[in-house]
XYZ file of C-alpha atoms in Angstrom:
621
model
C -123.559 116.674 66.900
C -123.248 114.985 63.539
C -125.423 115.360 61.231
C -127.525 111.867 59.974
C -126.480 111.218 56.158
C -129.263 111.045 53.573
C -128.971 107.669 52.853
C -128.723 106.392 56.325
C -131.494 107.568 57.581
C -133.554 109.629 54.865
C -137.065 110.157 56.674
C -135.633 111.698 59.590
C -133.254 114.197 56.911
C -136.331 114.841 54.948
C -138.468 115.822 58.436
C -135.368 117.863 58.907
C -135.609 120.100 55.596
C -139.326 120.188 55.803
C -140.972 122.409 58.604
C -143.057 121.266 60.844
C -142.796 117.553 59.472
C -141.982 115.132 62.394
C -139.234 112.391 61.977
C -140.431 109.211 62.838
C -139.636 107.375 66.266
C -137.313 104.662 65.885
C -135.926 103.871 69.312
C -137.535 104.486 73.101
C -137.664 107.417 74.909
C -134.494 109.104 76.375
C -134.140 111.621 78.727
C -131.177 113.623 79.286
C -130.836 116.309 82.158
C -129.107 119.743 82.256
C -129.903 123.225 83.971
C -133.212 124.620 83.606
C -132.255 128.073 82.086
C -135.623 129.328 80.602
C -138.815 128.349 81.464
C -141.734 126.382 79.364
C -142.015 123.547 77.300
C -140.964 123.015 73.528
C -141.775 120.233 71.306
C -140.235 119.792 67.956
C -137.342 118.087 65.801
C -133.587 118.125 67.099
C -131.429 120.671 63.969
C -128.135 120.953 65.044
C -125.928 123.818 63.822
C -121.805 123.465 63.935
C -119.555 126.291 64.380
C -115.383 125.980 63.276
C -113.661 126.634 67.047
C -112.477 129.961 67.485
C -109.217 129.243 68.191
C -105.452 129.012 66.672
C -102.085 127.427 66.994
C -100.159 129.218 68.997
C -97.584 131.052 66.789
C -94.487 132.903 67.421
C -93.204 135.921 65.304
C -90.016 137.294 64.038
C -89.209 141.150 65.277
C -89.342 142.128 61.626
C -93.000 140.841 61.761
C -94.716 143.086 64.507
C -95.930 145.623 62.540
C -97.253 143.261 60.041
C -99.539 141.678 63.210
C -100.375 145.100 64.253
C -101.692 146.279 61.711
C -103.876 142.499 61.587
C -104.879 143.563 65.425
C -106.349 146.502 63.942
C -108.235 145.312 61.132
C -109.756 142.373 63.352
C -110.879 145.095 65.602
C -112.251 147.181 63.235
C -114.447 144.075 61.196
C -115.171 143.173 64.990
C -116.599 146.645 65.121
C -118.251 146.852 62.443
C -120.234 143.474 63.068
C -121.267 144.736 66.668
C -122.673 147.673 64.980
C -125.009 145.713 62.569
C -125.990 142.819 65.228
C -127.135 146.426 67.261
C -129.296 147.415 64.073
C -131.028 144.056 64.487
C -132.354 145.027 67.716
C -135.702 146.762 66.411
C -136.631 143.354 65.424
C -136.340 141.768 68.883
C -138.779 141.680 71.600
C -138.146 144.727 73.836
C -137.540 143.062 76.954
C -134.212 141.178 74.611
C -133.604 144.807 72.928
C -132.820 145.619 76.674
C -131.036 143.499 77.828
C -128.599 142.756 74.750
C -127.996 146.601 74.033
C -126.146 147.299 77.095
C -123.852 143.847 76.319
C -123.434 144.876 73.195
C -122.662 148.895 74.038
C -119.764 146.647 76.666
C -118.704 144.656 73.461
C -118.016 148.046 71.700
C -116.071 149.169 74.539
C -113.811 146.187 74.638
C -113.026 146.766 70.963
C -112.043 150.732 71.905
C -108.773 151.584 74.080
C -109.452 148.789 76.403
C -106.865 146.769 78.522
C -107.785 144.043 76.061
C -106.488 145.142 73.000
C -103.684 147.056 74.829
C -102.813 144.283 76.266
C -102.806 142.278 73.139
C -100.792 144.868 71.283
C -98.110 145.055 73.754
C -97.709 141.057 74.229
C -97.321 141.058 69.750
C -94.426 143.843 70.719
C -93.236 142.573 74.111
C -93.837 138.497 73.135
C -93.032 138.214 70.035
C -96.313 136.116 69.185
C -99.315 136.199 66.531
C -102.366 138.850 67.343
C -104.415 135.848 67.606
C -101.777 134.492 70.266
C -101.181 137.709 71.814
C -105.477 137.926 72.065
C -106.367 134.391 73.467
C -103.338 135.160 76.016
C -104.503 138.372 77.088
C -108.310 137.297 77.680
C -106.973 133.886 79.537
C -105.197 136.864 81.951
C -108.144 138.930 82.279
C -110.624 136.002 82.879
C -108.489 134.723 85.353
C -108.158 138.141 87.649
C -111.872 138.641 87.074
C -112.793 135.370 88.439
C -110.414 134.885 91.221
C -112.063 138.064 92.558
C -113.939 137.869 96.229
C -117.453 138.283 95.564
C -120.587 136.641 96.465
C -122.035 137.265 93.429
C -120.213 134.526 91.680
C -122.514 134.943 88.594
C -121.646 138.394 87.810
C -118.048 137.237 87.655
C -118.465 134.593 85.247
C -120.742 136.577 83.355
C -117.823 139.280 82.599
C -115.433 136.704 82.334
C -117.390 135.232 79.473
C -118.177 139.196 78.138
C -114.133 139.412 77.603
C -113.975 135.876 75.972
C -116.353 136.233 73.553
C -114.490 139.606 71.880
C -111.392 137.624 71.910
C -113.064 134.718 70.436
C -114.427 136.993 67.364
C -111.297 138.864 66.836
C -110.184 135.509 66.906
C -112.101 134.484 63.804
C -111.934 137.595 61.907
C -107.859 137.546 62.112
C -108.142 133.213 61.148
C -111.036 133.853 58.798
C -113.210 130.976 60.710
C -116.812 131.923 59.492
C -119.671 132.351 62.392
C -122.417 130.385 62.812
C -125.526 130.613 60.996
C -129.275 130.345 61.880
C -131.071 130.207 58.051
C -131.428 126.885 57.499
C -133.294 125.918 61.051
C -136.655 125.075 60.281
C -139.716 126.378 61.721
C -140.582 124.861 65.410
C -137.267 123.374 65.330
C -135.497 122.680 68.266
C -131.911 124.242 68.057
C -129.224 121.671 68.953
C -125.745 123.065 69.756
C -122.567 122.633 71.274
C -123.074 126.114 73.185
C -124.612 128.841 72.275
C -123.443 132.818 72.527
C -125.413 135.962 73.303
C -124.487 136.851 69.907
C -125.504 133.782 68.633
C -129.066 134.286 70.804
C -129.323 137.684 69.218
C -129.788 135.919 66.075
C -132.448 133.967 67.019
C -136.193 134.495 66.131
C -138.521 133.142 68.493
C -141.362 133.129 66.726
C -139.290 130.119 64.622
C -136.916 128.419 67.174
C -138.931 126.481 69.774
C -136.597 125.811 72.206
C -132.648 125.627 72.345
C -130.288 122.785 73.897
C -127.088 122.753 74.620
C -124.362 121.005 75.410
C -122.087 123.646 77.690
C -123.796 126.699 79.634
C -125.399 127.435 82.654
C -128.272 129.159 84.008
C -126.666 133.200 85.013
C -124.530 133.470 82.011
C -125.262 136.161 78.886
C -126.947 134.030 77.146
C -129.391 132.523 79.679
C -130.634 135.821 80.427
C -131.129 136.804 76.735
C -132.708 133.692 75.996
C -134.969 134.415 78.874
C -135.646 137.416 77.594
C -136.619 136.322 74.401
C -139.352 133.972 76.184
C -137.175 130.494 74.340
C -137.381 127.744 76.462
C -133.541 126.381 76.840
C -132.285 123.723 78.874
C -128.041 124.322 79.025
C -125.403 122.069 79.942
C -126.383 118.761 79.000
C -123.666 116.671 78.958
C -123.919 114.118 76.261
C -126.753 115.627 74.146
C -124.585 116.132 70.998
C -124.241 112.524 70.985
C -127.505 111.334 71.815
C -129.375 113.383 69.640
C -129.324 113.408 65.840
C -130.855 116.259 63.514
C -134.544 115.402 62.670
C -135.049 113.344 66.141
C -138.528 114.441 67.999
C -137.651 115.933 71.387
C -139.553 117.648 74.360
C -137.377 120.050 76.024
C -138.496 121.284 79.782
C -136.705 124.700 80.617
C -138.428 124.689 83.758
C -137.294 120.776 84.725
C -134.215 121.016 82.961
C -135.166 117.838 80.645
C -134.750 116.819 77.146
C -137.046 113.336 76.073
C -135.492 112.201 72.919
C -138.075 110.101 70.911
C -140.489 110.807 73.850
C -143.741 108.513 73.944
C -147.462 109.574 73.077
C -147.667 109.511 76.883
C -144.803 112.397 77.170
C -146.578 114.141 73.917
C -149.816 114.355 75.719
C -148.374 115.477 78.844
C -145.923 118.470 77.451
C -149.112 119.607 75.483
C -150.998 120.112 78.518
C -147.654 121.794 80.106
C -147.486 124.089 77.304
C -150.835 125.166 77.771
C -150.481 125.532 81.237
C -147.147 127.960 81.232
C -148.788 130.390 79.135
C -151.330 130.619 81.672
C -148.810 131.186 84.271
C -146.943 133.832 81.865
C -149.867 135.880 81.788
C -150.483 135.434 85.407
C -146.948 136.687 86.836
C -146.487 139.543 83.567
C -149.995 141.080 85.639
C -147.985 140.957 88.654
C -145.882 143.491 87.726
C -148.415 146.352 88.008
C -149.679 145.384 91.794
C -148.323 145.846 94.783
C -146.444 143.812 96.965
C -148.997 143.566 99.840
C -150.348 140.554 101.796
C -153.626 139.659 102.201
C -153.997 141.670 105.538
C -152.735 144.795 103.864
C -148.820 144.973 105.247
C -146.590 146.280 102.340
C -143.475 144.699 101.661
C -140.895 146.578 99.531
C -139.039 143.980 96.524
C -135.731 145.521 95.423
C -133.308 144.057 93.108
C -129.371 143.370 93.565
C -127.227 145.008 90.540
C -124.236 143.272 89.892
C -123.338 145.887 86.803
C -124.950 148.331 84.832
C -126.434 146.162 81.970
C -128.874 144.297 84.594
C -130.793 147.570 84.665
C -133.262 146.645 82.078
C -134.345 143.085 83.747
C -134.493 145.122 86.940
C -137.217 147.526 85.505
C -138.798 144.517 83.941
C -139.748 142.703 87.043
C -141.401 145.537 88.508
C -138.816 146.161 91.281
C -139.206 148.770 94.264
C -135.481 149.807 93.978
C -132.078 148.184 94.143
C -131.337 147.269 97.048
C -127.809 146.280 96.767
C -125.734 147.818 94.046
C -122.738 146.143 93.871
C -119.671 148.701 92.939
C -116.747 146.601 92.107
C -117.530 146.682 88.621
C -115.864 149.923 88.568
C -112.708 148.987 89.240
C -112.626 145.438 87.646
C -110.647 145.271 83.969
C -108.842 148.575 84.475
C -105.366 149.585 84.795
C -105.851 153.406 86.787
C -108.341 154.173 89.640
C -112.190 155.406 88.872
C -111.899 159.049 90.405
C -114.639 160.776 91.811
C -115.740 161.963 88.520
C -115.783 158.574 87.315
C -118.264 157.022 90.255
C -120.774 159.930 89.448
C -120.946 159.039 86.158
C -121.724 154.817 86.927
C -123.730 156.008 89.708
C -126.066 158.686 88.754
C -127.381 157.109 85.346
C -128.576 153.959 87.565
C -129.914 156.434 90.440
C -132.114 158.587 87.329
C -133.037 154.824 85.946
C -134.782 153.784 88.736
C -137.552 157.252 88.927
C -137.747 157.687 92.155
C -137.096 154.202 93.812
C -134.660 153.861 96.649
C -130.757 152.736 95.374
C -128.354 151.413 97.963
C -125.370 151.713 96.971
C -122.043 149.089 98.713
C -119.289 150.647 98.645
C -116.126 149.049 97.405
C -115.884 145.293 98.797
C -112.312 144.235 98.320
C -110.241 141.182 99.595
C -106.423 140.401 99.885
C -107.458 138.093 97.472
C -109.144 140.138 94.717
C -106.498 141.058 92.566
C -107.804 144.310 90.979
C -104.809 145.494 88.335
C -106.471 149.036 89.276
C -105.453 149.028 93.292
C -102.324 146.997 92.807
C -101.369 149.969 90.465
C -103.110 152.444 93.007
C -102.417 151.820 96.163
C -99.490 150.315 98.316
C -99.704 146.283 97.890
C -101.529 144.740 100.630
C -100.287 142.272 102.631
C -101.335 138.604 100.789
C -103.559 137.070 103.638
C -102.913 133.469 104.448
C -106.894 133.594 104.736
C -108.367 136.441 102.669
C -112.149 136.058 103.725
C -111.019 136.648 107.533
C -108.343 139.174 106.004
C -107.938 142.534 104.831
C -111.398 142.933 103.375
C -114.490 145.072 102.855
C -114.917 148.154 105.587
C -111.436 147.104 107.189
C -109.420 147.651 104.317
C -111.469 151.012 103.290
C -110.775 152.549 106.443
C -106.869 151.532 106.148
C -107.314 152.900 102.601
C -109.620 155.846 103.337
C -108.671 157.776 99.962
C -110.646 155.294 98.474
C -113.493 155.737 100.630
C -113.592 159.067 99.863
C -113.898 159.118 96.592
C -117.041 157.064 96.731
C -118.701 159.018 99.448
C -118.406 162.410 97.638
C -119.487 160.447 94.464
C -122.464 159.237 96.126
C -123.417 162.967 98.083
C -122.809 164.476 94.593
C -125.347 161.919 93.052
C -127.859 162.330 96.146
C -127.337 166.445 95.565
C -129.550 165.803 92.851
C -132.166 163.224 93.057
C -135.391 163.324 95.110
C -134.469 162.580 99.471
C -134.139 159.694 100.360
C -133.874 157.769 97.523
C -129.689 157.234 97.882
C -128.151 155.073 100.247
C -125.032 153.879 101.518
C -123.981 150.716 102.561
C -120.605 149.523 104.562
C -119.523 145.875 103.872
C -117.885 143.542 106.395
C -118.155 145.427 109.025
C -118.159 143.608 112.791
C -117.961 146.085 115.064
C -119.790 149.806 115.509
C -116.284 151.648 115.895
C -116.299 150.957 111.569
C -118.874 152.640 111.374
C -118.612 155.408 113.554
C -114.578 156.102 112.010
C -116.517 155.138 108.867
C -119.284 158.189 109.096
C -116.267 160.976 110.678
C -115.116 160.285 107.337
C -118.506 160.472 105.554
C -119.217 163.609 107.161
C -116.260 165.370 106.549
C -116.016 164.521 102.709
C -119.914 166.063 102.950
C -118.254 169.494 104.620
C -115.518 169.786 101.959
C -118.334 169.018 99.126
C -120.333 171.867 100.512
C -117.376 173.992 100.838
C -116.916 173.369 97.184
C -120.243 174.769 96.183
C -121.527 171.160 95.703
C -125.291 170.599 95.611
C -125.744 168.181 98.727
C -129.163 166.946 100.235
C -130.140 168.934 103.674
C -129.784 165.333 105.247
C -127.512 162.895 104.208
C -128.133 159.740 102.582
C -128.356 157.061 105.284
C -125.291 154.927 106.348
C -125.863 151.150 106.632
C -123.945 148.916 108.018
C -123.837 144.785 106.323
C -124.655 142.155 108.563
C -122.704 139.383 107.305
C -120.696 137.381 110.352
C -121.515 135.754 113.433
C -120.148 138.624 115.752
C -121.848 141.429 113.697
C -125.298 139.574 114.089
C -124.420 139.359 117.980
C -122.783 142.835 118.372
C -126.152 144.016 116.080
C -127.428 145.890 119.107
C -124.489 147.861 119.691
C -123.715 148.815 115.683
C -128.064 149.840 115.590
C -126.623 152.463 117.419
C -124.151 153.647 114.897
C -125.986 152.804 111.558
C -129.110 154.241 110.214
C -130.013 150.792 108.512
C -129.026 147.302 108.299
C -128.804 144.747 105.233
C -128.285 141.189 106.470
C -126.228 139.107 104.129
C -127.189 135.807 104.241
C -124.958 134.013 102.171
C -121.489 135.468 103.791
C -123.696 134.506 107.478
C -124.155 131.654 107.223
C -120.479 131.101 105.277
C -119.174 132.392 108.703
C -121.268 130.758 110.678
C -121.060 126.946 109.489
C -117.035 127.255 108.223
C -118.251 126.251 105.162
C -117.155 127.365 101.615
C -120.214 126.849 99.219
C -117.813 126.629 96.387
C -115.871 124.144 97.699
C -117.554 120.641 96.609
C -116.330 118.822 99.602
C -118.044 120.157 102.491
C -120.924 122.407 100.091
C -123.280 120.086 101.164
C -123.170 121.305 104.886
C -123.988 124.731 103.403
C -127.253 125.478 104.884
C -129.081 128.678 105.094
C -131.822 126.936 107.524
C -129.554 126.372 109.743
C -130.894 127.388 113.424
C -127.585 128.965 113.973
C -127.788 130.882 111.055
C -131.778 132.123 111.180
C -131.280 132.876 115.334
C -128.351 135.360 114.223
C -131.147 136.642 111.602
C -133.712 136.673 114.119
C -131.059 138.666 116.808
C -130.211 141.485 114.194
C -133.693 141.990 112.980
C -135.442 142.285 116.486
C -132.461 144.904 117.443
C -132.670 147.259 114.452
C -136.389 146.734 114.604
C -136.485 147.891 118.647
C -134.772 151.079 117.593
C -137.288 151.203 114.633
C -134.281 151.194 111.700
C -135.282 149.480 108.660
C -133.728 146.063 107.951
C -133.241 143.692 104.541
C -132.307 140.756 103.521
C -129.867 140.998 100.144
C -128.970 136.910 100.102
C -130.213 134.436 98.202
C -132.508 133.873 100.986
C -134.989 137.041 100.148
C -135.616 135.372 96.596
C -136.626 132.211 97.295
C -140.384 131.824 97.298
C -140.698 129.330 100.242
C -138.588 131.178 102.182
C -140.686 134.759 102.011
C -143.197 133.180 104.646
C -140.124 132.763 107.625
C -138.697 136.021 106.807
C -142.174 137.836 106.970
C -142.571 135.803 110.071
C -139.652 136.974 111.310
C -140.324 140.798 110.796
C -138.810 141.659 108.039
C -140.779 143.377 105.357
C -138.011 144.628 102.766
C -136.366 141.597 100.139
C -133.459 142.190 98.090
C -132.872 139.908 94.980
C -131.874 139.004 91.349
C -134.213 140.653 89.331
C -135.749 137.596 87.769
C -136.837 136.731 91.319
C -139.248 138.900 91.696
C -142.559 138.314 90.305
C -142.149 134.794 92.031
C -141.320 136.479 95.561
C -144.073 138.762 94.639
C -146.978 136.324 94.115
C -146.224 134.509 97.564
C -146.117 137.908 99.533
C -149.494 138.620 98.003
C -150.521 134.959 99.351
C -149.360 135.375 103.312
C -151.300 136.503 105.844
C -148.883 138.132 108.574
C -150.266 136.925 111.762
C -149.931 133.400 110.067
C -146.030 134.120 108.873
C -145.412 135.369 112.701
C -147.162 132.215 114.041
C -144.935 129.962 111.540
C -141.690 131.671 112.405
C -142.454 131.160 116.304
C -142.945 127.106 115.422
C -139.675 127.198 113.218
C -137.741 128.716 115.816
C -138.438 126.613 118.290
C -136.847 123.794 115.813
C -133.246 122.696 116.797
C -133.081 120.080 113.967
C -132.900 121.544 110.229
C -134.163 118.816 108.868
C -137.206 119.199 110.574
C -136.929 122.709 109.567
C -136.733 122.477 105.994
C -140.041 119.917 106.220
C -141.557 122.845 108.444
C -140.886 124.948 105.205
C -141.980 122.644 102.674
C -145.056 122.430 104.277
C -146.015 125.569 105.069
C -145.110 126.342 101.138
C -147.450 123.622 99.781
C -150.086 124.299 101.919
C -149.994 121.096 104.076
C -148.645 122.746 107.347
C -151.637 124.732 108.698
C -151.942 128.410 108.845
C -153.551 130.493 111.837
């Protein structure tokens, strides 16, 4: 965004340099959309702030010139270091929930600038290569980004957000070997609206919320680092809004919408008016969901519904605690074994595992074990195991519970890992969870295998709970939904995952922009497979959950009620949302809304069944 020259336009550069002084309104209101990334309303003058790119010419290097780069590697690393260290002293001065949830990124940031593949990597392409350390660094990352994302997962989100973790380090070692300077924050004025080209976790670290009133930008979106620190630190943001660096110039008025995911440029009286009354209005509703977190999930007729949270990695701990959640009920282990050139051992999954398992006090922790595709190429089990045959298809390929059970070493190493961390918390409060599986024989070969890791632990001398933790088997396909029945019979719980069901059952890839729009949870083929696994694990009284998208999305709470289930597994930020329509429902009505929706063949006619049952027009009881 340029910057408007004195002369040109001198009231709006004065309004700029003066707090709380408005520039004046010279043309009509503009509106430009981007993703709603924090909630609530900000009014105040456009500042922009420009950064130099992080990036260099790629440059080649003589032989006698490697140790030279080297030893430039190093010092990058260690100024890199050393400015991780102080933006972690800064954290007493942020709110807690942001001192939370930026200490474990930062604690990863630290790691990345230690013995990591990263600057190994980097290293060895200066020797190898013959190119610059800031060559040899932007190469490296590009490598590492690229295995990270091309990995199988649903959780998309997690993937990006590591991606961008091993990005950013390569973009500051980046400026500390080409001298670049980082972008400063001193100059924006009180109740300023911060205007940028993107933004950085770092960069949000820096940020004081009692000054910045809201923060736009041009490139970002909504699960990234720095949504969920700017989130944290309650800053209303609207993120990739394509064109605002033009449109906007420093000292214009704006209203920014986190919630909407609008920015009014120059916005009316009428807008004025309106985002005053807004801004009143979402503190209200602050106050009213941060209560929510001390009561219980219940429904107005007293049935209890447990909320858990889905971890993706370690650092989500902190939001999870935050929204008041009854557990995790999905923790994701992949990250183990992402960004690493040697196999976690079983020492190494007790020590991911049990910190999480102590975190949570108490609360129930289902752990997934390893969900791996043909497709997911993991340096760590191409170095570790045989290569797999590359699948022509990987999602009907050599993935999740089929490939364990061809690979049971690897299986085994989580089990014990998992017994050893259930040894010693509280019963019950560890549990495990098979992925992909489609028929009960994986499960049944799956627990011979889980039973006799548990009689070689005990043989061992290994603390190990007088019952072990629960199996569960993943209900993620058509034929697992059908063949539920049967695999009740085998597992000791079930978690149905709805966004790989209905994936499965519609042949549609989500990701894929030419046929996402036939992507449709409310399918009726996709909620009668639901509605089949839930009535047979509920016959043989197992418990059931739902760990898709589906169980954090309010509207959809009164269906899955309806349909009998009474356990929701989500992002953390979820929650409170989920939370406040549970404590809204009245059972017998849910049950008596499920029955209508079923009958539905038409998801149109679903979705306006939904609607209306949400906004209160579709009558209850």
């Amino acid at each position: 965004m340029k910057a408007d020259k004195p002369e040109a336009r001198p009231e709006a550069a004065k309004a700029a340099a003066e707090p709380g002084r408005r520039a004046p309104r010279r043309t009509k209101e503009v509106v430009i959309r981007g993703i709603p990334v924090s909630a609530g309303i900000a009014i105040g003058i456009a500042f922009d702030t420009t950064e130099p790119p992080a990036e260099a010419p790629r440059r080649s290097i003589e032989v006698a010139a490697v140790e030279a780069e080297r030893q430039r590697l190093a010092a990058a690393v260690q100024a890199s270091r050393k400015q991780v260290a102080k933006l972690k002293m800064r954290l007493g001065v942020l709110p807690e929930e942001a001192q939370e949830e930026l200490e474990p990124l930062l604690d990863a940031y630290a790691m990345m600038l230690g013995d990591s593949r990263l600057i190994r990597g980097a290293r060895k392409r200066i020797e190898t290569g013959l190119v610059a350390a800031e060559t040899a660094v932007a190469d490296e990352a590009d490598a590492i980004a690229e295995i990270i994302l091309s990995a199988r997962d649903d959780d998309k989100a997690g993937l990006r957000r590591r991606a961008g973790e091993v990005r950013e380090i390569a973009r500051r070692l980046t400026r500390n070997l080409t001298q670049n300077p980082f972008r400063s924050f001193k100059d924006v004025p009180e109740g300023a609206i911060l205007v940028a080209e993107e933004v950085t976790p770092a960069d949000a670290a820096l940020l004081d919320p009692a000054r910045i009133a809201g923060v736009a930008t041009e490139e970002g979106g909504a699960d990234g680092h720095t949504a969920i620190m700017l989130r944290a630190l309650g800053i209303p943001a609207v993120l990739g809004a394509h064109g605002l660096t033009e449109a906007a110039r420093r000292g214009d008025q704006m209203v920014l919408d986190g919630a909407a995911g609008t920015i009014a440029l120059h916005p009316t009286p009428a807008t004025l008016v309106w985002a005053k009354d807004q801004v009143a209005g979402y503190a209200r509703e602050r106050t009213k969901l941060a209560k929510l977190r001390r009561l219980p999930a219940v429904t107005t007729d007293d049935e209890a519904v447990e909320l858990q949270a889905n971890m993706e990695i370690p650092a989500e701990l902190p939001l999870i605690a935050q929204a008041g959640a009854q557990g995790i009920g999905l923790l994701r282990t992949e990250f183990l074994f992402m960004n690493r050139e040697d196999l976690p051992d079983e020492d190494a999954h007790v020590a991911a595992y049990a910190p999480i398992v102590e975190a949570m006090a108490g609360y129930p922790v289902t752990i997934r074990v390893l969900d791996w595709g043909g497709e997911k190429d993991m340096e760590a089990l191409a170095a570790g195991i045989e290569p797999l045959h590359a699948s022509p298809n990987p999602a009907l390929g050599l993935r999740g519970i089929r490939m364990l059970l061809k690979r049971p070493e690897l299986l085994e190493a989580q089990f014990a890992a998992i017994l050893r961390v259930a040894g010693a918390a509280p019963d019950g409060v560890v549990r495990v969870l098979l992925p992909m599986v489609t028929v009960p024989a994986e499960v049944k070969a799956a627990r011979e295998i889980y039973e006799r890791v548990a009689r070689r632990l005990r043989r061992r001398g290994e603390k190990l709970p007088d019952k072990l933790p629960e199996l569960g088997a993943m209900i993620e396909t058509p034929g697992a939904a059908l063949a539920a029945d049967a695999i009740a019979l085998e597992a000791d719980f079930f978690a149905i995952g709805t966004n790989d069901l209905a994936m499965y059952t519609l042949a549609v890839d989500r990701g894929d922009a030419e046929v996402s729009h036939l992507y449709d949870p409310l399918h009726p083929a996709v909620l009668r497979l639901m509605q089949f696994a839930t009535e047979a694990a509920l016959r043989l009284r197992m418990p059931v959950s739902i760990c898709g998208e589906m169980g954090g999305n309010p509207r959809l709470v009164p269906l899955l009620l309806g349909l009998g289930i009474r356990c929701l597994s989500m992002n953390a930020s979820a929650i409170p949302r989920v939370k406040q329509a549970v404590r809204s429902l009245d059972i017998g009505d849910c049950a008596r809304f499920a029955r209508r929706v079923m009958e539905q063949s038409d998801p149109a006619r679903i979705r306006e069944l939904v609607d209306g049952f949400a906004s209160g027009e579709t009558e209850r009881g």
